[in-house]
Short mmCIF file of C-alpha atoms in Angstrom, two decimals:
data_model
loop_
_atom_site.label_atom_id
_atom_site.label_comp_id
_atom_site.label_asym_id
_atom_site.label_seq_id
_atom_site.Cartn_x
_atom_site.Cartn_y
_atom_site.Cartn_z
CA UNK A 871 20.90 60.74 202.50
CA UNK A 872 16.71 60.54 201.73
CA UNK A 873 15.86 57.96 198.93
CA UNK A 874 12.93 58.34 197.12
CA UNK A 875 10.06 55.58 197.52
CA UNK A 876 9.10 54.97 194.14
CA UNK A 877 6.59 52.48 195.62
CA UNK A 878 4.15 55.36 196.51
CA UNK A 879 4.36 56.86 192.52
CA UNK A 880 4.65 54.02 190.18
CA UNK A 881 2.76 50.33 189.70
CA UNK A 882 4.57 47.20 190.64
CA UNK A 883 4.99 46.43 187.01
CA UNK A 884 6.81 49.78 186.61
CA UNK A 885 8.83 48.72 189.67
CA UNK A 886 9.71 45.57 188.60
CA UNK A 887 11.10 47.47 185.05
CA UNK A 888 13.37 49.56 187.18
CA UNK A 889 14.84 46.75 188.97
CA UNK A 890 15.86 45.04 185.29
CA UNK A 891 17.07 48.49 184.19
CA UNK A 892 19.83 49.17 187.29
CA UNK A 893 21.03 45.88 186.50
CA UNK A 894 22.83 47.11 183.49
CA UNK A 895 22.84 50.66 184.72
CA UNK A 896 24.90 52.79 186.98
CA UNK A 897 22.84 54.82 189.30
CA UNK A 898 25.05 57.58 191.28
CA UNK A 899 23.85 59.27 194.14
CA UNK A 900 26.72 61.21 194.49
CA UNK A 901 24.71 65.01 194.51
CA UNK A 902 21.73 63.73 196.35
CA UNK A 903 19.44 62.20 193.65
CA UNK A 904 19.03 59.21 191.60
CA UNK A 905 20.89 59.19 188.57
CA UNK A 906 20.89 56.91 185.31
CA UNK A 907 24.31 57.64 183.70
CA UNK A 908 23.68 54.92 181.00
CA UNK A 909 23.29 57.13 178.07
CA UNK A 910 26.26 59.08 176.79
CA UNK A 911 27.25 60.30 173.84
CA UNK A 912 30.47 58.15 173.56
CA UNK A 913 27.45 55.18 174.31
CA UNK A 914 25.64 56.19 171.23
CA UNK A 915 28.54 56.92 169.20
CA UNK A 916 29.99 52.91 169.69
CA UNK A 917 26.33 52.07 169.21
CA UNK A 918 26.39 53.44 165.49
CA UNK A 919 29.58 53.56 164.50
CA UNK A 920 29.69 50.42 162.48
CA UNK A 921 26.66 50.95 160.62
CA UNK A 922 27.70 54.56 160.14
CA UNK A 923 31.10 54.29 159.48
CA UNK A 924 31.72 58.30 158.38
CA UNK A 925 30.38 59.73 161.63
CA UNK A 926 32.39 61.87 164.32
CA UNK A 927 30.90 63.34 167.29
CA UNK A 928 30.59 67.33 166.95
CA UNK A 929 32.58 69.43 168.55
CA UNK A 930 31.38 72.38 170.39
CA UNK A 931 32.16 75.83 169.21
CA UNK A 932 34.61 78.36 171.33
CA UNK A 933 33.99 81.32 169.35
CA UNK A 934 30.94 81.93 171.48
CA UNK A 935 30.69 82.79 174.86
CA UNK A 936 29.26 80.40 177.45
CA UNK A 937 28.41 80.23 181.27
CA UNK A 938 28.32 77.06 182.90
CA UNK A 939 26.12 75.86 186.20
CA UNK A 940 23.49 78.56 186.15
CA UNK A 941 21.10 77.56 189.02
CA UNK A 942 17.76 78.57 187.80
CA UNK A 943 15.65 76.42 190.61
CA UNK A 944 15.92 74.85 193.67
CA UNK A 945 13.91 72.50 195.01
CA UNK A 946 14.40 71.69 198.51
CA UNK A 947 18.43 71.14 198.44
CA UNK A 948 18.12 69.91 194.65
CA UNK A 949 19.50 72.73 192.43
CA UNK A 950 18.57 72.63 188.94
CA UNK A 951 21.03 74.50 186.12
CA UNK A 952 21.39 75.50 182.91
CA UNK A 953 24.09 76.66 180.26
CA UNK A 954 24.03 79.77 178.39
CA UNK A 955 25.66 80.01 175.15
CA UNK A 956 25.16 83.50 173.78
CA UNK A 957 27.15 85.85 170.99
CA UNK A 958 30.15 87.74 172.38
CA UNK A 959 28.02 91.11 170.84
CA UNK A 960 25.79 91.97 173.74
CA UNK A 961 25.06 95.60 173.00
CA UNK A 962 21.58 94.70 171.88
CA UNK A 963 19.29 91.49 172.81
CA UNK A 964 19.13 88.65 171.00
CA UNK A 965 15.85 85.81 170.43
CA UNK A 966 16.76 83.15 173.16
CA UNK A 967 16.49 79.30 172.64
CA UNK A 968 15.77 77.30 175.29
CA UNK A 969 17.29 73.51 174.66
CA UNK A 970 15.98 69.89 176.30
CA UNK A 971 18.26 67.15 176.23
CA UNK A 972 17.03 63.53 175.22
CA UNK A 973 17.28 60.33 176.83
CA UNK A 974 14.14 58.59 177.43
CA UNK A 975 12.59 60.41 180.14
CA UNK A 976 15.48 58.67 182.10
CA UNK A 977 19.35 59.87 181.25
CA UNK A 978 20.65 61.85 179.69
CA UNK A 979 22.72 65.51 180.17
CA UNK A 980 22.13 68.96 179.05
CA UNK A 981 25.52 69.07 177.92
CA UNK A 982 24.73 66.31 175.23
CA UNK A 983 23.62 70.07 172.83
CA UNK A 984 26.34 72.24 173.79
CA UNK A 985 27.37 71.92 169.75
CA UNK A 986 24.27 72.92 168.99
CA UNK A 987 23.74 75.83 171.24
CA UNK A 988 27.35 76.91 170.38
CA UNK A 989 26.57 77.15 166.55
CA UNK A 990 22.64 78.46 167.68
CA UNK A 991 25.07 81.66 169.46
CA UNK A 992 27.05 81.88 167.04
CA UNK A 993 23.79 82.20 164.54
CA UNK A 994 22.83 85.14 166.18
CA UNK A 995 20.66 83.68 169.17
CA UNK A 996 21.44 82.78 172.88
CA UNK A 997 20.73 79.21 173.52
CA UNK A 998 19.89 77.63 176.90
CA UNK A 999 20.43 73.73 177.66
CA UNK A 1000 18.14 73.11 180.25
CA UNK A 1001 18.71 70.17 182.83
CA UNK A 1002 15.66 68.89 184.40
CA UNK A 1003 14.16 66.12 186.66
CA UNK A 1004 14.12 62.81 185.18
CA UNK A 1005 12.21 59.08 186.06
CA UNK A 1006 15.09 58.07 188.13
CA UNK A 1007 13.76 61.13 190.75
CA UNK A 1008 10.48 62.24 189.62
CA UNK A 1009 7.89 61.08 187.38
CA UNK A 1010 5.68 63.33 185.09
CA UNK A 1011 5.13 66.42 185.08
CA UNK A 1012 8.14 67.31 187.24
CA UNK A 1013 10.00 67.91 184.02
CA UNK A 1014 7.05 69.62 182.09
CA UNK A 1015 7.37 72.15 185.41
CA UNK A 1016 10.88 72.29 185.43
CA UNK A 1017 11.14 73.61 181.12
CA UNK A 1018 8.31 75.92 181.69
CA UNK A 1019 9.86 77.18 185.12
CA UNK A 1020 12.96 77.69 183.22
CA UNK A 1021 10.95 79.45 179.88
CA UNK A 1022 9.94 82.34 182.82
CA UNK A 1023 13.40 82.26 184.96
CA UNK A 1024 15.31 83.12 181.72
CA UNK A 1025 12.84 85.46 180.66
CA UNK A 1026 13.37 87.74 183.84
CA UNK A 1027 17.02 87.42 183.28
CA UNK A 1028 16.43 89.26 179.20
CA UNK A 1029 18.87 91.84 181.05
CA UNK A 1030 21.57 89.80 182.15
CA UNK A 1031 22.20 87.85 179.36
CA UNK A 1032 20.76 89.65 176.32
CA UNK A 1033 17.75 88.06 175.70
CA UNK A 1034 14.94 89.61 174.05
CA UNK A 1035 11.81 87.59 175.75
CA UNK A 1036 9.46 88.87 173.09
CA UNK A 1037 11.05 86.23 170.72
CA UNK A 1038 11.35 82.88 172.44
CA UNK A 1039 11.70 79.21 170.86
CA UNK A 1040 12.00 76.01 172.58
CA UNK A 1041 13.85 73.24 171.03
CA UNK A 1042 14.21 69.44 172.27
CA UNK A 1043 15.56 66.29 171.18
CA UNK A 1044 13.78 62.66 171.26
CA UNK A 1045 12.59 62.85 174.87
CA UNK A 1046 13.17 66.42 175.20
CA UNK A 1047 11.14 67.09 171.91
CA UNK A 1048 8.45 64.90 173.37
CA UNK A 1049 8.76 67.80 176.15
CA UNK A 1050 9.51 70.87 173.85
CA UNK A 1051 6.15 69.56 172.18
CA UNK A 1052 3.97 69.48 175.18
CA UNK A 1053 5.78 72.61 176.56
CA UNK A 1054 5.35 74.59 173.55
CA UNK A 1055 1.58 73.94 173.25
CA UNK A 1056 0.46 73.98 176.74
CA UNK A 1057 1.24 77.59 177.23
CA UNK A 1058 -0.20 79.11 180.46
CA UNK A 1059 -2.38 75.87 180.62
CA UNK A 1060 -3.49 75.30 184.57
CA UNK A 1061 -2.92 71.71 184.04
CA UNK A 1062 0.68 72.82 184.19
CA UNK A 1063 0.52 75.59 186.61
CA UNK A 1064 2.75 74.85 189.84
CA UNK A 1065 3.37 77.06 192.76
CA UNK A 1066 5.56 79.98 191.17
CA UNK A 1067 6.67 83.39 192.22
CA UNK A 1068 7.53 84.34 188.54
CA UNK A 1069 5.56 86.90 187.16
CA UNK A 1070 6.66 86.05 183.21
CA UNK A 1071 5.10 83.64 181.05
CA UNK A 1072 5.86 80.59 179.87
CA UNK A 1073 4.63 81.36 176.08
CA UNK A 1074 7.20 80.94 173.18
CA UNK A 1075 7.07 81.55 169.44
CA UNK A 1076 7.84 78.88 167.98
CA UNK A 1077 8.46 75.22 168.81
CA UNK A 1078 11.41 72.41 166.96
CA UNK A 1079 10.93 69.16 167.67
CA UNK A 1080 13.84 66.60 166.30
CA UNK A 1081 12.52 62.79 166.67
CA UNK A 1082 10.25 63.53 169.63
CA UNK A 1083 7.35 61.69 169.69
CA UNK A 1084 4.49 63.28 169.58
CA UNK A 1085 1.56 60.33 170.76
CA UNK A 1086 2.68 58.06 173.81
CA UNK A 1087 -0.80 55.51 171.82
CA UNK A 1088 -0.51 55.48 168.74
CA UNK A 1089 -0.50 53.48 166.07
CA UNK A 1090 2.75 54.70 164.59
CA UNK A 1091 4.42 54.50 168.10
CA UNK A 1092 6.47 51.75 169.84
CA UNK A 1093 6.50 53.28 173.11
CA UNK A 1094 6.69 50.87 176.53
CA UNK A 1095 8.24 50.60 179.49
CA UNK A 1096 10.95 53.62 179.26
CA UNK A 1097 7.55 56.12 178.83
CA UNK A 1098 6.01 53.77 181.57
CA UNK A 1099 8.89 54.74 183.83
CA UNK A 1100 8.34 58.24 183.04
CA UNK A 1101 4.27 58.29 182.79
CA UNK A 1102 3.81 56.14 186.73
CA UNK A 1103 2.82 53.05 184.71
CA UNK A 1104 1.86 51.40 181.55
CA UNK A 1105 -0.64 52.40 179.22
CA UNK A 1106 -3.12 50.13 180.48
CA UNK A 1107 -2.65 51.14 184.09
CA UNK A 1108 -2.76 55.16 183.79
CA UNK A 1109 -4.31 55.60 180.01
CA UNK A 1110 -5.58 59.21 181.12
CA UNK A 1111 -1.58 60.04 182.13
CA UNK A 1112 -0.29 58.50 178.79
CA UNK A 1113 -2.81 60.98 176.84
CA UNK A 1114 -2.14 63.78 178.54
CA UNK A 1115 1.33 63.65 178.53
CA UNK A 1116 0.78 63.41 174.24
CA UNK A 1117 1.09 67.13 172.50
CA UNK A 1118 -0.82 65.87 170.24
CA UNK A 1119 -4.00 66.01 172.52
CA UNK A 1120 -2.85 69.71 172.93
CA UNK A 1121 -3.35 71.36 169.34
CA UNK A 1122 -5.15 74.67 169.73
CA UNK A 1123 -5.04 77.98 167.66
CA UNK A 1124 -3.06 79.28 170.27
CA UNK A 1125 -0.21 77.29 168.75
CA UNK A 1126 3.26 78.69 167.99
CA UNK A 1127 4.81 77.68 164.41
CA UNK A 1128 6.82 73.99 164.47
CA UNK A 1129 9.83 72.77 162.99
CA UNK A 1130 9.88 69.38 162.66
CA UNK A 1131 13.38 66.91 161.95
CA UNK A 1132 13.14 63.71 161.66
CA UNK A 1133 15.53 61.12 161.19
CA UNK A 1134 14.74 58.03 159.66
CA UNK A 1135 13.40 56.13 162.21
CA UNK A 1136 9.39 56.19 161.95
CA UNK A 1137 8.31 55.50 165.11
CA UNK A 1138 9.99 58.47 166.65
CA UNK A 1139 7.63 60.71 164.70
CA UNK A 1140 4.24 59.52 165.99
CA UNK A 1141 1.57 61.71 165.67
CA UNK A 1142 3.33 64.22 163.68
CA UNK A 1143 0.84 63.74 160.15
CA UNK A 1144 -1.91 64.32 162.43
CA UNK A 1145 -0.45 67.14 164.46
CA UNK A 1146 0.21 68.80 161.43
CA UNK A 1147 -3.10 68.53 160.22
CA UNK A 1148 -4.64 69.99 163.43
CA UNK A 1149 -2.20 72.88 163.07
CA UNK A 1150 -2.81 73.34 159.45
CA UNK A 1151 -6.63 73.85 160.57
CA UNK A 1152 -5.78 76.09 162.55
CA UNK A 1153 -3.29 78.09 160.11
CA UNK A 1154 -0.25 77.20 162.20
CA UNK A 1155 3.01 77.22 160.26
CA UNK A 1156 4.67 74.09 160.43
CA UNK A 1157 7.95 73.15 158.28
CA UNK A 1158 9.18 69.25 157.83
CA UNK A 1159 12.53 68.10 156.90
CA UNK A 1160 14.17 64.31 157.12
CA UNK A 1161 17.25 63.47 156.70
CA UNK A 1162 17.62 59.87 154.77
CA UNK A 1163 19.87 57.32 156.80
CA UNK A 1164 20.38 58.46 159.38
CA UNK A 1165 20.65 57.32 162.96
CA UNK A 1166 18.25 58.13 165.57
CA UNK A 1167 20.45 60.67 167.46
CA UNK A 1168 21.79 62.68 164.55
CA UNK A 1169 22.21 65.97 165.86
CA UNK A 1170 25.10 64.68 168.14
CA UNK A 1171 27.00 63.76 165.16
CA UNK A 1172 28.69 64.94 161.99
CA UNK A 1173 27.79 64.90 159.10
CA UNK A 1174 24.26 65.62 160.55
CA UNK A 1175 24.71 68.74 162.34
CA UNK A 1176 25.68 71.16 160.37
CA UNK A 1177 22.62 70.60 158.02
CA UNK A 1178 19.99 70.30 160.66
CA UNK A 1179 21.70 73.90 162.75
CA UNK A 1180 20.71 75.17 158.93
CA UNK A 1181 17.42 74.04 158.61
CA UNK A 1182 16.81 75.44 162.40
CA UNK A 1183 18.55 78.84 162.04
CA UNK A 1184 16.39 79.14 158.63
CA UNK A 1185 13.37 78.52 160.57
CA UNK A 1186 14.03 81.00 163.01
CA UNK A 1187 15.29 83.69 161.15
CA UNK A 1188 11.99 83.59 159.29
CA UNK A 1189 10.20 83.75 162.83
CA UNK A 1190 11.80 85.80 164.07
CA UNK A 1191 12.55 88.41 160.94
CA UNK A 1192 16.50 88.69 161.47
#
């Protein structure tokens, strides 16, 4: 069994973080890699239950049809899968949706938006949740390659599962909109470019974002040592890493349109106002919606989910002119 030396990628500071962290957390290197197993949906569902009394965890739908454990890279003996949820009609291709999970950079599962994807397929589109690599086993920008690896992989596979690559949205959640962000507006950008044998691109149409943050620094954001876990170090140690890593620093008129939900937690939406702005400048659509009281990880959850699979399917019928 090889263990990674983090010593050789993060600061001491950052090291002395993860030792707090794995007191609390269980770490299983049962497959070969580090993995944080502290978040879970039943974790977040005790977490808010008493303060929102009404909620139930969503169910995912069966009227779709769905393929589990689809390797789309390996890296050394480290395979990396996703799910596809697509509409039982095949005959003709549908706009794909390619799903990250959340969980600060650090847990988390891509089966956390099966729900989701289920009602996304049964909407009309095939939806992909995406597992990547997370702090635990490699810092930033493994994931960033990992999502835009995936973006080509499924492209080349339009035939096998229906997909019509011309019409391509990526969607994340809190962390994983932090990465559907920077995915989604560093298209074909060589800062991003890793060794790759794919001839597609890693270009969508349009980007949804739900409580990602948008600025690591930034005066709306409250950002520390999870992103420093993610980022190699605080923002004081690696300020250059902690920009980069910010979508916001990525605006350009090469932009896809951006749906943006936000729960009502501020501090998970920083840099959106100004994002906006830069995107308005540029004549970028962009569409907002909140939803009042509501917990931080609402799209696991009814009464939440069935609104915000509206808002999205909305959004990307309009894109996409179904």
């Amino acid at each position: 069994m090889q263990f990674i030396n983090f010593s050789k990628c993060v600061s001491p500071a950052v090291l002395i973080t993860v030792g707090l962290l794995l007191l609390g957390v269980l770490t299983t290197w049962g497959q070969g890699y580090p993995r944080d197993t502290s978040y879970t949906v039943n974790s977040a569902y005790t977490k808010y239950k008493k303060k929102f009394p009404q909620i139930e965890i969503a169910k995912t739908l069966s009227s779709v049809r769905m393929e589990e454990g689809v390797v789309y890279r390996s890296i050394g003996a480290r395979d990396l899968a996703l799910d596809i949820f697509y509409p039982k009609d095949t005959a003709a291709k549908h706009p794909l949706v390619v799903m990250v999970h959340g969980g600060g950079w650090v847990s988390g599962t891509r089966d956390h938006l099966h729900p989701l994807a289920s009602r996304l397929a049964g909407a009309g589109f095939v939806a992909a949740t995406v597992s990547y690599r997370l702090s635990p086993e490699a810092v930033y920008p493994a994931a960033v390659h990992d999502i835009k690896f995936a973006i080509r992989w499924l492209k080349m596979q339009s035939n096998t599962y229906a997909i019509d690559s011309s019409q391509v949205a990526i969607l994340g959640c809190s962390a994983g909109g932090q990465l559907a962000a920077l995915v989604g507006l560093t298209a074909m950008d060589s800062l991003y470019e890793s060794v790759n044998d794919c001839p597609a691109s890693d270009k969508v149409q349009a980007m949804i974002d739900m409580d990602g943050v948008l600025a690591f620094h930034h005066p709306e954001s409250a950002e520390g040592r999870v992103a420093g876990l993610w980022l190699g170090g605080s923002y004081e140690e690696v300020p250059a890493i902690w920009e980069e890593a910010s979508a916001l620093n990525h605006a350009s008129a090469e932009d896809p349109p951006c749906l943006f939900i936000n729960s009502s937690t501020p501090r998970f939406h920083a840099g959106q106002d100004d994002l906006i702005a830069q995107l308005s400048a540029f004549d970028i659509y962009t569409e907002v919606h909140q939803i009042a009281d509501t917990p931080h990880t609402f799209w696991l959850f009814d009464p939440w989910l069935d609104p915000t699979t509206d808002w999205i399917v909305d959004f990307l019928y309009q894109m996409f002119e179904k």
